[in-house]
Amino acid sequence: MTGQCELTAGDDGDPASESTQTTPGTKKPGGAKCVFKGQAVPCRTADGFFDAASGCYLTPQDAPSSLVNPVSGYPSGTKFYRCWVILGVVDGRPQGIERFESVIREPGQTQTIDPRVAAQQVVETMTFIAPQLGLSPYVQSATHEGIVNVPVWMGVTDPGPTTTGPQTKRAAVGGVAIEATGTVDRIEWSMGGGETVTCKGAGTPFSRAMAEGKSLKEIPASPTCGHKYRTTSRCEKSGTYQITATAYWNVHWTGGGMQGDIPMDFSRSVPLRVTDLRPVLVDPAGGPTTSQPPVRSCTG
């Protein structure tokens, strides 16, 4: 009997779908979707978890049930499971019967535990870090302020396996050999004021040379990840835009004849003050400087 398991989002009835909080991000395991002989079946029922190798739903036992094999003398660490064997699938519901013979897994054999549980444990040993954020060319300013209508380049200043991926971990848990590879699908930048920019990858670094000899109007926009503010942050809380970048990961795992995907996200925030270059009105006749235009109210 053969089968496979794909882990996807949306099965709230399965224990694997519970969210796990991490710092500074979240891991969101999806519910599982298993396939038996080309037909989708639940990965967990009241009869246990789906086991692709045996074609059974398994539940642990303290001792084996067997008509032909001895019930003692197994090596230390041997696992015993009651088997509800699948005979067919009707309208997505597995049909079967409890088998008297236990499924026995000696140390070193695969799938002594639910592969999804093994995958979760392997992923929990991987290191994920919210990326450090770089915002340019506002850093050219002595006060580190952005300027209205001047392009802001966004990027990750510490790209690598733990911040932008990819990273791979291989480990055996409970007799199940798991390989998990995490990659960043996208980085979403919440720019404050309700605007969001979605970028692929870590962004393009901005160098001071790009601004040399250019007016603010001539500073180029980022080719990969950028934004231009149309209003100042003067009316925002604390007078700054709160910028939050969220890296969305997908960790794909294989093992025990199954495979799945675990989505994760990690965020970091920084404040950015955005100002407007207000003109200074000069009397062409050489008289005293005239007053600047009045600042508009934040309430009207």
PDB file of C-alpha atoms in Angstrom, residues 13-142:
ATOM      1  CA  GLY A  13      -9.452  20.268  12.966  1.00  0.00           C
ATOM      2  CA  ASP A  14      -5.969  18.797  12.922  1.00  0.00           C
ATOM      3  CA  PRO A  15      -3.583  19.332  15.879  1.00  0.00           C
ATOM      4  CA  ALA A  16      -0.793  20.233  13.456  1.00  0.00           C
ATOM      5  CA  SER A  17      -2.692  23.365  12.406  1.00  0.00           C
ATOM      6  CA  GLU A  18      -2.280  25.123  15.760  1.00  0.00           C
ATOM      7  CA  SER A  19      -0.212  28.292  15.569  1.00  0.00           C
ATOM      8  CA  THR A  20       3.041  28.476  17.485  1.00  0.00           C
ATOM      9  CA  GLN A  21       4.392  31.838  18.605  1.00  0.00           C
ATOM     10  CA  THR A  22       8.064  32.563  18.058  1.00  0.00           C
ATOM     11  CA  THR A  23      10.151  35.671  18.557  1.00  0.00           C
ATOM     12  CA  PRO A  24      10.222  37.886  16.623  1.00  0.00           C
ATOM     13  CA  GLY A  25       7.841  36.126  14.242  1.00  0.00           C
ATOM     14  CA  THR A  26       5.191  33.453  13.925  1.00  0.00           C
ATOM     15  CA  LYS A  27       5.192  29.913  12.688  1.00  0.00           C
ATOM     16  CA  LYS A  28       1.908  28.813  11.166  1.00  0.00           C
ATOM     17  CA  PRO A  29       1.801  25.094  10.473  1.00  0.00           C
ATOM     18  CA  GLY A  30      -0.978  24.199   8.076  1.00  0.00           C
ATOM     19  CA  GLY A  31      -3.416  21.327   8.333  1.00  0.00           C
ATOM     20  CA  ALA A  32      -2.464  18.151   6.492  1.00  0.00           C
ATOM     21  CA  LYS A  33      -3.845  16.578   3.352  1.00  0.00           C
ATOM     22  CA  CYS A  34      -2.855  12.974   2.798  1.00  0.00           C
ATOM     23  CA  VAL A  35      -3.281  10.864  -0.340  1.00  0.00           C
ATOM     24  CA  PHE A  36      -3.992   7.125  -0.392  1.00  0.00           C
ATOM     25  CA  LYS A  37      -3.798   5.500  -3.836  1.00  0.00           C
ATOM     26  CA  GLY A  38      -4.492   8.841  -5.503  1.00  0.00           C
ATOM     27  CA  GLN A  39      -7.415   9.815  -3.256  1.00  0.00           C
ATOM     28  CA  ALA A  40      -7.351  12.420  -0.499  1.00  0.00           C
ATOM     29  CA  VAL A  41      -7.902  11.112   3.034  1.00  0.00           C
ATOM     30  CA  PRO A  42      -7.630  12.736   6.479  1.00  0.00           C
ATOM     31  CA  CYS A  43      -4.131  12.562   7.938  1.00  0.00           C
ATOM     32  CA  ARG A  44      -5.562  11.932  11.407  1.00  0.00           C
ATOM     33  CA  THR A  45      -8.793  10.295  12.534  1.00  0.00           C
ATOM     34  CA  ALA A  46     -10.095   8.717  15.730  1.00  0.00           C
ATOM     35  CA  ASP A  47      -8.204   5.592  14.614  1.00  0.00           C
ATOM     36  CA  GLY A  48      -4.791   7.319  14.632  1.00  0.00           C
ATOM     37  CA  PHE A  49      -2.435   9.022  12.207  1.00  0.00           C
ATOM     38  CA  PHE A  50      -2.047   8.045   8.560  1.00  0.00           C
ATOM     39  CA  ASP A  51       1.007   5.901   7.843  1.00  0.00           C
ATOM     40  CA  ALA A  52       2.002   5.764   4.184  1.00  0.00           C
ATOM     41  CA  ALA A  53       4.264   2.746   4.589  1.00  0.00           C
ATOM     42  CA  SER A  54       1.622   0.399   6.030  1.00  0.00           C
ATOM     43  CA  GLY A  55      -1.556   1.930   4.622  1.00  0.00           C
ATOM     44  CA  CYS A  56      -2.935   2.088   8.169  1.00  0.00           C
ATOM     45  CA  TYR A  57      -4.081   4.594  10.702  1.00  0.00           C
ATOM     46  CA  LEU A  58      -1.767   3.935  13.644  1.00  0.00           C
ATOM     47  CA  THR A  59      -2.098   4.386  17.392  1.00  0.00           C
ATOM     48  CA  PRO A  60       0.688   3.457  19.841  1.00  0.00           C
ATOM     49  CA  GLN A  61       0.486   0.260  21.897  1.00  0.00           C
ATOM     50  CA  ASP A  62       2.460  -0.842  24.934  1.00  0.00           C
ATOM     51  CA  ALA A  63       2.841  -4.398  23.583  1.00  0.00           C
ATOM     52  CA  PRO A  64       2.263  -6.031  20.186  1.00  0.00           C
ATOM     53  CA  SER A  65      -0.672  -8.162  19.108  1.00  0.00           C
ATOM     54  CA  SER A  66       0.414 -11.057  16.904  1.00  0.00           C
ATOM     55  CA  LEU A  67      -0.706 -14.551  15.939  1.00  0.00           C
ATOM     56  CA  VAL A  68       2.616 -15.679  14.492  1.00  0.00           C
ATOM     57  CA  ASN A  69       5.349 -13.576  16.103  1.00  0.00           C
ATOM     58  CA  PRO A  70       6.511 -13.607  19.731  1.00  0.00           C
ATOM     59  CA  VAL A  71       5.207 -10.796  21.922  1.00  0.00           C
ATOM     60  CA  SER A  72       8.535 -10.361  23.699  1.00  0.00           C
ATOM     61  CA  GLY A  73      12.227 -10.252  22.888  1.00  0.00           C
ATOM     62  CA  TYR A  74      12.162  -7.093  20.792  1.00  0.00           C
ATOM     63  CA  PRO A  75      15.132  -4.684  21.009  1.00  0.00           C
ATOM     64  CA  SER A  76      14.883  -1.745  23.364  1.00  0.00           C
ATOM     65  CA  GLY A  77      13.219   1.171  21.635  1.00  0.00           C
ATOM     66  CA  THR A  78      10.897  -0.943  19.470  1.00  0.00           C
ATOM     67  CA  LYS A  79       7.531   0.739  18.849  1.00  0.00           C
ATOM     68  CA  PHE A  80       4.182  -1.046  18.559  1.00  0.00           C
ATOM     69  CA  TYR A  81       1.082   0.299  16.854  1.00  0.00           C
ATOM     70  CA  ARG A  82      -2.507  -0.791  16.498  1.00  0.00           C
ATOM     71  CA  CYS A  83      -3.399  -0.781  12.779  1.00  0.00           C
ATOM     72  CA  TRP A  84      -6.698   0.307  11.276  1.00  0.00           C
ATOM     73  CA  VAL A  85      -6.003  -0.753   7.707  1.00  0.00           C
ATOM     74  CA  ILE A  86      -7.494   1.202   4.807  1.00  0.00           C
ATOM     75  CA  LEU A  87      -9.367  -0.988   2.315  1.00  0.00           C
ATOM     76  CA  GLY A  88     -10.752   1.812   0.142  1.00  0.00           C
ATOM     77  CA  VAL A  89     -11.940   5.404  -0.030  1.00  0.00           C
ATOM     78  CA  VAL A  90     -15.547   6.474  -0.628  1.00  0.00           C
ATOM     79  CA  ASP A  91     -16.365  10.176  -1.039  1.00  0.00           C
ATOM     80  CA  GLY A  92     -13.115  11.107   0.687  1.00  0.00           C
ATOM     81  CA  ARG A  93     -13.816   8.839   3.662  1.00  0.00           C
ATOM     82  CA  PRO A  94     -11.424   5.964   4.302  1.00  0.00           C
ATOM     83  CA  GLN A  95     -13.080   2.561   4.613  1.00  0.00           C
ATOM     84  CA  GLY A  96     -11.303  -0.188   6.512  1.00  0.00           C
ATOM     85  CA  ILE A  97     -11.091  -2.471   9.484  1.00  0.00           C
ATOM     86  CA  GLU A  98      -8.962  -2.896  12.575  1.00  0.00           C
ATOM     87  CA  ARG A  99      -6.246  -5.459  11.975  1.00  0.00           C
ATOM     88  CA  PHE A 100      -5.274  -7.841  14.752  1.00  0.00           C
ATOM     89  CA  GLU A 101      -1.599  -7.857  13.799  1.00  0.00           C
ATOM     90  CA  SER A 102       0.273  -4.852  15.135  1.00  0.00           C
ATOM     91  CA  VAL A 103       2.623  -2.714  13.067  1.00  0.00           C
ATOM     92  CA  ILE A 104       6.056  -3.132  14.642  1.00  0.00           C
ATOM     93  CA  ARG A 105       8.937  -0.723  14.113  1.00  0.00           C
ATOM     94  CA  GLU A 106      12.307  -1.649  15.522  1.00  0.00           C
ATOM     95  CA  PRO A 107      14.983   0.986  16.219  1.00  0.00           C
ATOM     96  CA  GLY A 108      16.417   2.383  12.987  1.00  0.00           C
ATOM     97  CA  GLN A 109      13.290   1.720  10.969  1.00  0.00           C
ATOM     98  CA  THR A 110      11.359   4.693   9.633  1.00  0.00           C
ATOM     99  CA  GLN A 111       8.019   6.136  10.637  1.00  0.00           C
ATOM    100  CA  THR A 112       7.835   5.227  14.283  1.00  0.00           C
ATOM    101  CA  ILE A 113       6.030   8.557  14.806  1.00  0.00           C
ATOM    102  CA  ASP A 114       3.786  10.748  12.707  1.00  0.00           C
ATOM    103  CA  PRO A 115       6.139  12.293  10.076  1.00  0.00           C
ATOM    104  CA  ARG A 116       4.397  15.647  10.505  1.00  0.00           C
ATOM    105  CA  VAL A 117       5.337  15.650  14.172  1.00  0.00           C
ATOM    106  CA  ALA A 118       8.934  14.794  13.256  1.00  0.00           C
ATOM    107  CA  ALA A 119       8.974  17.601  10.680  1.00  0.00           C
ATOM    108  CA  GLN A 120       7.688  20.114  13.225  1.00  0.00           C
ATOM    109  CA  GLN A 121      10.425  19.128  15.642  1.00  0.00           C
ATOM    110  CA  VAL A 122      13.129  19.480  12.989  1.00  0.00           C
ATOM    111  CA  VAL A 123      11.847  22.904  11.898  1.00  0.00           C
ATOM    112  CA  GLU A 124      11.864  24.057  15.519  1.00  0.00           C
ATOM    113  CA  THR A 125      15.636  23.463  15.603  1.00  0.00           C
ATOM    114  CA  MET A 126      16.218  25.720  12.596  1.00  0.00           C
ATOM    115  CA  THR A 127      17.264  29.335  13.181  1.00  0.00           C
ATOM    116  CA  PHE A 128      15.141  32.127  11.707  1.00  0.00           C
ATOM    117  CA  ILE A 129      15.800  35.810  12.428  1.00  0.00           C
ATOM    118  CA  ALA A 130      13.799  38.876  11.457  1.00  0.00           C
ATOM    119  CA  PRO A 131      16.017  40.797   9.009  1.00  0.00           C
ATOM    120  CA  GLN A 132      17.690  44.088   9.824  1.00  0.00           C
ATOM    121  CA  LEU A 133      16.198  46.904   7.743  1.00  0.00           C
ATOM    122  CA  GLY A 134      17.995  49.383   5.544  1.00  0.00           C
ATOM    123  CA  LEU A 135      16.278  52.572   4.321  1.00  0.00           C
ATOM    124  CA  SER A 136      18.098  54.812   1.834  1.00  0.00           C
ATOM    125  CA  PRO A 137      18.789  57.462   0.649  1.00  0.00           C
ATOM    126  CA  TYR A 138      17.310  59.138   3.730  1.00  0.00           C
ATOM    127  CA  VAL A 139      20.533  58.163   5.523  1.00  0.00           C
ATOM    128  CA  GLN A 140      22.300  60.812   3.459  1.00  0.00           C
ATOM    129  CA  SER A 141      20.552  63.281   5.743  1.00  0.00           C
ATOM    130  CA  ALA A 142      22.354  64.233   8.956  1.00  0.00           C
TER     131      ALA A 142
END
